[in-house]
Amino acid sequence: MVRNHVRDREGRRGRGFVAAVAGVAALLLAAGCASDGDGDAVGPSASAPPSASAPPSASSPPPASPPPAPAAGTVRVAGTLTDGLKSPWGLAGLPGGDLLVSSRDERTITRVDGRTGRQTPLGEVPGVVPGGEGGLMGLAVRDGWVYAYLTADEDNRIVRMRYGGGAGDRLGAPEPVLTGIPKGFVHNGGRIAFGPDGMLYAGTGETGRTGLAQDKGSLGGKILRMTPEGRPAPGNPFPGSVVYSYGHRNVQGLAWDGDGRLWAAEFGQDTWDELNRIEPGRNYGWPVVEGRAGRDGYTDPVAQWRTGEASPSGIAFARGAVWMAGLRGERLWRIPLSGAERSGEPQAFLKGEYGRLRTVLATGDGSRLWLVTSETDTRGTPESGDDRILRLEVGEGPVRR
């Protein structure tokens, strides 16, 4: 059912039910990299980016890049995997196809059977202090560890917990990986994901203190890159630092394309939300610029949206395109790519049908997406069954209306 709604500046809405129709929209956007928004992240395993490969030898031809994605794509909601989730935020795939989902406000992690949707609580994560936009957020899975980005008493931090992977297993005690990320009532970032290089990446927010984004000595308003143990990753642009890029307002979406390029979704303030192509050491502008500026020293976004149309959280890469979940915008955006640029205008799907959309995760072959709604996060209007994980089928070609 389509949910009509009217939103105020905070993204809250009133809505009623009307006949079901899948909405598709296009925006005029331009190349570049530098804004922000409210978003979410994706864990590895079933949706992990391709493994980094050895560089080609001098005598071998360079690897061929994938062809540009078609300008038009398709989305079909194949069903609901599970429902009744409370403030779901992070989503990570397990070997075998099951999922882990975090509850931001309940401080819990739940295992969801990838076929039946059966929920198995794994327990509450100690030390989480929910409040505002903080709590238990992004998840990632690696080598028998579950990594979590969470808000604690004094900071935001990344921890990891041993997990055997069985439906009846419990999580081990959390071990700190990285501490000292600034916390606030808003703009806590929260997405974590392992890249094709085996390093752990995290999107952080500037907590409403805008100056942190340009301060390379602060972990706020950044994308961070570290080893699985939390040390600065080899090759980082600033020696001895986990900072990978800066000038961000609130990064909640991270994903890699088929060539291993990093993309990030970011909340803007009042004007422009952004999709950015992330390169090490680049300055993405906040708070000096929001959206495309064309100014020396700042990287413009590849795509930008009015905040009422997006407020992006999680992103995933599938079938040659970035798929971006919108909170206030209540829609799923498809952004087709050709290398490091767009190959067509963004398309909007599911507009108003399922309310606020928090996290999107791709399956291994890219033919399906898992999509997490976010109506119980205090800014939605929950209805029966909220919140849920939807099973989507994606394709290329004429848009299905």
Short mmCIF file of C-alpha atoms in Angstrom, two decimals:
data_model
loop_
_atom_site.label_atom_id
_atom_site.label_comp_id
_atom_site.label_asym_id
_atom_site.label_seq_id
_atom_site.Cartn_x
_atom_site.Cartn_y
_atom_site.Cartn_z
CA MET A 1 0.00 0.00 0.00
CA VAL A 2 1.20 3.53 -0.77
CA ARG A 3 1.44 5.73 2.29
CA ASN A 4 0.60 9.36 1.63
CA HIS A 5 2.32 11.73 4.00
CA VAL A 6 3.13 15.30 4.85
CA ARG A 7 6.42 15.99 6.59
CA ASP A 8 7.68 18.80 8.76
CA ARG A 9 11.35 19.83 8.85
CA GLU A 10 12.18 17.02 11.24
CA GLY A 11 10.93 14.41 8.78
CA ARG A 12 7.92 13.31 10.83
CA ARG A 13 4.77 12.57 8.89
CA GLY A 14 1.05 11.88 8.92
CA ARG A 15 -0.27 9.48 6.29
CA GLY A 16 -3.23 7.43 5.06
CA PHE A 17 -3.59 4.51 2.69
CA VAL A 18 -4.37 4.82 -1.04
CA ALA A 19 -4.14 2.45 -4.01
CA ALA A 20 -0.73 0.80 -4.53
CA VAL A 21 1.41 2.28 -7.27
CA ALA A 22 5.23 2.18 -7.52
CA GLY A 23 6.50 5.74 -8.01
CA VAL A 24 9.49 6.56 -10.18
CA ALA A 25 11.17 9.96 -10.18
CA ALA A 26 14.22 11.50 -11.83
CA LEU A 27 16.36 14.38 -10.59
CA LEU A 28 18.82 16.57 -12.43
CA LEU A 29 22.10 16.02 -10.63
CA ALA A 30 25.67 16.72 -11.52
CA ALA A 31 29.11 15.16 -11.11
CA GLY A 32 31.21 15.83 -8.01
CA CYS A 33 31.43 15.02 -4.23
CA ALA A 34 30.64 17.07 -0.95
CA SER A 35 27.37 17.07 1.20
CA ASP A 36 25.54 15.14 3.95
CA GLY A 37 22.35 13.60 5.38
CA ASP A 38 21.00 10.98 7.88
CA GLY A 39 21.91 7.46 6.85
CA ASP A 40 22.90 3.86 7.56
CA ALA A 41 25.51 1.20 6.71
CA VAL A 42 26.02 -2.31 5.48
CA GLY A 43 28.01 -5.27 6.75
CA PRO A 44 30.01 -7.67 4.59
CA SER A 45 29.69 -11.42 3.85
CA ALA A 46 26.76 -12.01 1.51
CA SER A 47 27.09 -8.47 0.13
CA ALA A 48 30.82 -8.00 0.59
CA PRO A 49 32.68 -6.22 -2.20
CA PRO A 50 35.01 -8.27 -4.38
CA SER A 51 38.34 -9.23 -2.88
CA ALA A 52 41.27 -7.02 -3.79
CA SER A 53 43.33 -8.60 -6.54
CA ALA A 54 47.03 -8.42 -7.25
CA PRO A 55 48.04 -5.62 -9.66
CA PRO A 56 48.46 -6.77 -13.28
CA SER A 57 51.95 -7.39 -14.58
CA ALA A 58 53.49 -5.04 -17.15
CA SER A 59 52.88 -7.58 -19.91
CA SER A 60 49.23 -8.26 -19.09
CA PRO A 61 46.42 -6.06 -20.41
CA PRO A 62 44.59 -3.93 -17.83
CA PRO A 63 41.40 -5.49 -16.48
CA ALA A 64 38.27 -4.47 -18.35
CA SER A 65 35.87 -2.25 -16.46
CA PRO A 66 32.21 -3.28 -16.32
CA PRO A 67 30.06 -1.64 -19.01
CA PRO A 68 28.00 1.39 -17.94
CA ALA A 69 24.79 0.52 -16.14
CA PRO A 70 21.63 1.07 -18.19
CA ALA A 71 19.94 4.36 -17.45
CA ALA A 72 16.74 2.58 -16.39
CA GLY A 73 16.35 -0.21 -13.85
CA THR A 74 13.60 -2.19 -12.16
CA VAL A 75 12.62 -3.08 -8.62
CA ARG A 76 10.01 -5.55 -7.43
CA VAL A 77 9.11 -6.23 -3.81
CA ALA A 78 9.14 -10.03 -3.70
CA GLY A 79 7.93 -10.19 -0.11
CA THR A 80 8.59 -9.46 3.55
CA LEU A 81 11.30 -11.58 5.15
CA THR A 82 10.44 -10.60 8.72
CA ASP A 83 8.56 -7.88 10.60
CA GLY A 84 7.94 -6.55 14.10
CA LEU A 85 11.48 -5.19 14.46
CA LYS A 86 12.07 -2.29 16.83
CA SER A 87 14.34 0.59 15.71
CA PRO A 88 16.38 -1.59 13.31
CA TRP A 89 19.57 0.08 12.08
CA GLY A 90 22.52 -2.11 11.06
CA LEU A 91 22.28 -5.19 8.84
CA ALA A 92 25.02 -7.73 8.07
CA GLY A 93 25.00 -10.98 6.12
CA LEU A 94 26.25 -14.26 7.53
CA PRO A 95 27.76 -17.16 5.56
CA GLY A 96 24.85 -19.30 4.43
CA GLY A 97 22.45 -16.40 3.90
CA ASP A 98 21.14 -15.53 7.36
CA LEU A 99 21.23 -11.93 8.58
CA LEU A 100 22.13 -10.03 11.73
CA VAL A 101 20.13 -6.89 12.52
CA SER A 102 20.80 -4.38 15.30
CA SER A 103 18.20 -2.44 17.28
CA ARG A 104 19.44 1.08 17.88
CA ASP A 105 17.25 1.76 20.92
CA GLU A 106 16.78 -1.76 22.32
CA ARG A 107 20.59 -2.34 22.23
CA THR A 108 20.11 -5.86 20.89
CA ILE A 109 21.30 -7.95 17.96
CA THR A 110 18.96 -10.48 16.36
CA ARG A 111 19.70 -13.28 13.92
CA VAL A 112 17.14 -13.56 11.10
CA ASP A 113 16.81 -16.75 9.06
CA GLY A 114 17.35 -15.74 5.43
CA ARG A 115 14.67 -18.16 4.17
CA THR A 116 11.96 -18.26 6.82
CA GLY A 117 12.47 -14.91 8.55
CA ARG A 118 12.53 -16.59 11.98
CA GLN A 119 14.08 -14.27 14.57
CA THR A 120 16.60 -15.54 17.14
CA PRO A 121 17.68 -12.95 19.75
CA LEU A 122 21.43 -13.03 20.37
CA GLY A 123 21.33 -10.71 23.35
CA GLU A 124 21.88 -7.16 24.46
CA VAL A 125 25.22 -5.46 23.80
CA PRO A 126 26.67 -4.10 27.07
CA GLY A 127 27.70 -0.47 27.29
CA VAL A 128 25.27 0.96 24.71
CA VAL A 129 23.68 4.27 25.75
CA PRO A 130 20.82 5.10 23.35
CA GLY A 131 19.67 8.67 22.94
CA GLY A 132 18.57 10.85 20.04
CA GLU A 133 20.26 9.47 16.92
CA GLY A 134 22.72 7.39 18.96
CA GLY A 135 22.62 3.80 20.16
CA LEU A 136 23.51 0.44 18.63
CA MET A 137 24.02 1.15 14.93
CA GLY A 138 26.15 -0.36 12.16
CA LEU A 139 27.17 -4.04 12.01
CA ALA A 140 29.85 -5.94 10.09
CA VAL A 141 30.97 -9.58 10.21
CA ARG A 142 34.52 -10.88 9.75
CA ASP A 143 36.43 -14.05 10.67
CA GLY A 144 34.16 -15.12 13.54
CA TRP A 145 33.73 -11.58 14.90
CA VAL A 146 30.68 -9.33 14.89
CA TYR A 147 31.72 -5.67 14.75
CA ALA A 148 29.34 -2.97 15.99
CA TYR A 149 29.34 0.83 15.97
CA LEU A 150 27.69 2.10 19.15
CA THR A 151 27.13 5.08 21.39
CA ALA A 152 28.65 4.70 24.87
CA ASP A 153 28.70 6.99 27.93
CA GLU A 154 31.45 9.30 26.68
CA ASP A 155 31.85 8.58 22.98
CA ASN A 156 30.86 6.67 19.89
CA ARG A 157 33.03 3.61 19.42
CA ILE A 158 33.54 0.42 17.46
CA VAL A 159 33.64 -2.89 19.32
CA ARG A 160 33.81 -6.52 18.25
CA MET A 161 32.29 -9.65 19.77
CA ARG A 162 33.06 -13.31 19.15
CA TYR A 163 30.23 -15.18 17.48
CA GLY A 164 30.24 -18.83 16.44
CA GLY A 165 27.55 -18.33 13.82
CA GLY A 166 25.03 -20.95 14.95
CA ALA A 167 21.38 -20.09 15.54
CA GLY A 168 21.71 -20.91 19.24
CA ASP A 169 25.05 -19.16 19.81
CA ARG A 170 25.47 -16.12 21.98
CA LEU A 171 27.63 -13.09 21.43
CA GLY A 172 30.89 -12.82 23.32
CA ALA A 173 31.83 -9.84 25.49
CA PRO A 174 32.55 -6.67 23.47
CA GLU A 175 36.21 -5.75 22.93
CA PRO A 176 37.08 -2.15 21.97
CA VAL A 177 38.39 -1.68 18.44
CA LEU A 178 38.32 2.13 18.19
CA THR A 179 37.18 4.60 20.85
CA GLY A 180 36.99 8.38 21.07
CA ILE A 181 34.65 9.09 18.15
CA PRO A 182 32.67 12.22 19.16
CA LYS A 183 29.06 11.64 20.20
CA GLY A 184 26.04 13.91 20.18
CA PHE A 185 22.27 13.87 20.29
CA VAL A 186 22.36 14.07 16.47
CA HIS A 187 24.83 13.30 13.65
CA ASN A 188 26.53 10.24 15.11
CA GLY A 189 27.22 8.56 11.75
CA GLY A 190 27.25 4.83 12.47
CA ARG A 191 27.90 2.78 9.34
CA ILE A 192 30.76 0.30 9.27
CA ALA A 193 31.83 -2.10 6.52
CA PHE A 194 34.86 -4.09 5.42
CA GLY A 195 36.34 -3.01 2.11
CA PRO A 196 37.83 -5.15 -0.66
CA ASP A 197 41.25 -4.42 0.87
CA GLY A 198 40.27 -6.21 4.11
CA MET A 199 40.27 -2.93 6.08
CA LEU A 200 37.39 -1.71 8.25
CA TYR A 201 35.74 1.56 7.23
CA ALA A 202 33.44 3.72 9.35
CA GLY A 203 31.27 6.77 8.61
CA THR A 204 31.06 9.31 11.43
CA GLY A 205 29.15 12.53 12.05
CA GLU A 206 30.16 15.92 13.40
CA THR A 207 27.55 15.71 16.22
CA GLY A 208 26.22 19.18 15.37
CA ARG A 209 29.61 20.77 16.09
CA THR A 210 30.34 21.72 12.51
CA GLY A 211 34.00 22.60 13.07
CA LEU A 212 34.88 18.96 13.75
CA ALA A 213 34.37 18.06 10.10
CA GLN A 214 37.35 20.18 8.96
CA ASP A 215 39.55 19.28 11.94
CA LYS A 216 41.78 16.42 10.76
CA GLY A 217 42.70 15.78 14.40
CA SER A 218 39.10 14.85 15.25
CA LEU A 219 37.34 11.59 14.35
CA GLY A 220 34.03 13.42 13.86
CA GLY A 221 32.69 14.22 10.39
CA LYS A 222 34.99 11.70 8.71
CA ILE A 223 35.29 8.42 6.92
CA LEU A 224 37.76 6.28 8.86
CA ARG A 225 39.89 3.37 7.61
CA MET A 226 41.55 0.95 10.01
CA THR A 227 42.82 -2.59 10.41
CA PRO A 228 40.39 -5.15 11.91
CA GLU A 229 42.13 -4.47 15.24
CA GLY A 230 41.55 -0.70 15.01
CA ARG A 231 45.01 0.53 14.03
CA PRO A 232 45.54 3.08 11.22
CA ALA A 233 45.44 1.15 7.96
CA PRO A 234 48.56 1.01 5.77
CA GLY A 235 48.45 3.63 3.05
CA ASN A 236 46.13 6.05 4.85
CA PRO A 237 46.58 9.63 3.61
CA PHE A 238 47.50 11.10 7.01
CA PRO A 239 50.34 9.18 8.68
CA GLY A 240 49.43 7.58 12.01
CA SER A 241 45.74 8.46 11.62
CA VAL A 242 42.63 6.42 10.85
CA VAL A 243 41.16 9.43 8.99
CA TYR A 244 40.56 8.58 5.32
CA SER A 245 38.47 11.56 4.15
CA TYR A 246 37.06 14.62 5.90
CA GLY A 247 34.63 17.52 5.56
CA HIS A 248 31.57 15.29 6.08
CA ARG A 249 28.42 16.20 8.01
CA ASN A 250 26.90 12.81 8.75
CA VAL A 251 27.92 9.70 6.80
CA GLN A 252 25.60 6.69 7.12
CA GLY A 253 26.04 4.84 3.84
CA LEU A 254 29.17 3.00 2.57
CA ALA A 255 29.51 0.67 -0.42
CA TRP A 256 32.04 -0.39 -3.05
CA ASP A 257 31.36 -0.78 -6.76
CA GLY A 258 32.57 -3.65 -8.96
CA ASP A 259 35.96 -1.97 -9.48
CA GLY A 260 36.52 -1.43 -5.75
CA ARG A 261 35.70 2.31 -5.68
CA LEU A 262 34.22 3.55 -2.40
CA TRP A 263 30.91 5.44 -2.39
CA ALA A 264 29.26 7.20 0.56
CA ALA A 265 25.87 8.75 1.26
CA GLU A 266 25.70 11.81 3.45
CA PHE A 267 23.01 14.00 5.01
CA GLY A 268 22.89 17.65 4.11
CA GLN A 269 21.59 20.34 6.40
CA ASP A 270 18.74 22.23 4.74
CA THR A 271 19.51 22.11 1.04
CA TRP A 272 21.44 19.18 -0.46
CA ASP A 273 21.95 15.53 0.45
CA GLU A 274 24.83 13.83 -1.36
CA LEU A 275 26.24 10.70 -2.91
CA ASN A 276 30.03 10.99 -2.94
CA ARG A 277 32.82 9.07 -4.63
CA ILE A 278 35.37 8.79 -1.84
CA GLU A 279 39.09 9.20 -2.46
CA PRO A 280 41.77 9.22 0.26
CA GLY A 281 42.65 12.57 1.77
CA ARG A 282 39.92 14.51 -0.04
CA ASN A 283 37.93 17.30 1.62
CA TYR A 284 34.17 16.97 0.99
CA GLY A 285 33.36 20.51 2.04
CA TRP A 286 31.22 20.62 5.16
CA PRO A 287 30.53 23.14 6.67
CA VAL A 288 32.06 25.45 4.06
CA VAL A 289 29.94 24.10 1.21
CA GLU A 290 26.85 21.91 0.93
CA GLY A 291 26.25 20.13 -2.36
CA ARG A 292 27.97 21.13 -5.62
CA ALA A 293 30.17 24.18 -5.26
CA GLY A 294 32.91 23.91 -7.90
CA ARG A 295 35.42 25.40 -5.47
CA ASP A 296 39.10 24.57 -5.42
CA GLY A 297 40.07 22.32 -2.54
CA TYR A 298 36.63 20.71 -2.15
CA THR A 299 35.28 17.58 -3.85
CA ASP A 300 31.79 17.87 -5.31
CA PRO A 301 29.18 15.10 -5.04
CA VAL A 302 28.41 12.77 -7.94
CA ALA A 303 24.71 13.24 -7.19
CA GLN A 304 22.69 15.52 -4.93
CA TRP A 305 19.09 15.67 -3.75
CA ARG A 306 16.86 18.09 -1.93
CA THR A 307 16.67 16.93 1.69
CA GLY A 308 12.94 16.22 1.48
CA GLU A 309 13.57 13.76 -1.35
CA ALA A 310 16.33 11.74 0.28
CA SER A 311 17.88 12.10 3.76
CA PRO A 312 19.99 9.07 2.81
CA SER A 313 21.09 6.32 5.12
CA GLY A 314 22.33 2.94 3.87
CA ILE A 315 23.59 2.22 0.36
CA ALA A 316 24.51 -0.91 -1.59
CA PHE A 317 25.96 -1.65 -5.03
CA ALA A 318 24.10 -4.06 -7.34
CA ARG A 319 23.66 -4.49 -11.09
CA GLY A 320 25.94 -1.57 -11.96
CA ALA A 321 24.16 0.95 -9.73
CA VAL A 322 24.24 2.36 -6.23
CA TRP A 323 20.95 1.79 -4.37
CA MET A 324 20.29 4.36 -1.64
CA ALA A 325 17.69 4.18 1.14
CA GLY A 326 15.91 7.44 1.99
CA LEU A 327 14.55 8.30 5.42
CA ARG A 328 12.66 11.56 5.10
CA GLY A 329 12.34 10.92 1.36
CA GLU A 330 10.72 7.49 1.98
CA ARG A 331 12.02 6.04 -1.27
CA LEU A 332 14.76 3.87 -2.71
CA TRP A 333 17.05 5.63 -5.18
CA ARG A 334 18.91 3.92 -8.01
CA ILE A 335 22.00 5.76 -9.29
CA PRO A 336 23.46 4.08 -12.42
CA LEU A 337 27.24 4.24 -12.76
CA SER A 338 29.83 4.28 -15.52
CA GLY A 339 33.16 4.00 -13.77
CA ALA A 340 33.46 6.87 -11.31
CA GLU A 341 30.59 8.84 -12.88
CA ARG A 342 26.84 8.52 -13.29
CA SER A 343 25.58 6.93 -16.50
CA GLY A 344 22.06 8.31 -16.12
CA GLU A 345 19.71 10.23 -13.88
CA PRO A 346 18.76 8.76 -10.47
CA GLN A 347 15.43 6.94 -10.30
CA ALA A 348 13.15 6.74 -7.30
CA PHE A 349 11.23 3.58 -6.36
CA LEU A 350 8.74 2.62 -3.61
CA LYS A 351 7.94 6.25 -2.88
CA GLY A 352 5.84 6.41 0.29
CA GLU A 353 4.95 2.70 0.18
CA TYR A 354 6.85 1.52 3.25
CA GLY A 355 7.69 4.74 5.07
CA ARG A 356 11.23 5.64 6.12
CA LEU A 357 13.94 3.41 4.68
CA ARG A 358 17.09 2.85 6.75
CA THR A 359 19.43 0.17 5.36
CA VAL A 360 19.94 -1.68 2.10
CA LEU A 361 22.13 -4.76 1.63
CA ALA A 362 22.94 -6.59 -1.62
CA THR A 363 23.13 -10.36 -2.02
CA GLY A 364 26.19 -12.00 -3.54
CA ASP A 365 25.03 -12.01 -7.18
CA GLY A 366 23.41 -8.58 -6.98
CA SER A 367 20.00 -9.79 -8.13
CA ARG A 368 18.36 -9.18 -4.75
CA LEU A 369 18.43 -6.51 -2.09
CA TRP A 370 17.43 -6.63 1.55
CA LEU A 371 15.74 -3.36 2.55
CA VAL A 372 15.14 -2.34 6.18
CA THR A 373 12.38 0.13 7.09
CA SER A 374 12.74 2.67 9.90
CA GLU A 375 9.31 3.68 11.19
CA THR A 376 9.96 2.88 14.87
CA ASP A 377 12.97 5.19 15.26
CA THR A 378 10.82 7.95 16.92
CA ARG A 379 10.57 9.93 13.65
CA GLY A 380 8.14 7.71 11.78
CA THR A 381 4.50 6.79 12.24
CA PRO A 382 4.56 3.04 12.97
CA GLU A 383 1.79 0.86 11.63
CA SER A 384 1.03 -2.83 12.01
CA GLY A 385 4.10 -4.90 11.11
CA ASP A 386 6.64 -2.08 11.35
CA ASP A 387 9.55 -2.41 11.16
CA ARG A 388 10.38 -5.02 8.55
CA ILE A 389 13.02 -6.43 6.22
CA LEU A 390 11.81 -6.52 2.61
CA ARG A 391 13.09 -8.83 -0.11
CA LEU A 392 13.61 -6.95 -3.39
CA GLU A 393 14.40 -8.20 -6.88
CA VAL A 394 16.35 -5.76 -9.04
CA GLY A 395 17.02 -5.73 -12.76
CA GLU A 396 17.87 -3.60 -15.75
CA GLY A 397 15.70 -2.28 -18.53
CA PRO A 398 12.39 -0.43 -18.77
CA VAL A 399 11.08 0.83 -15.46
CA ARG A 400 8.24 -1.18 -13.94
CA ARG A 401 5.48 1.17 -12.92
#
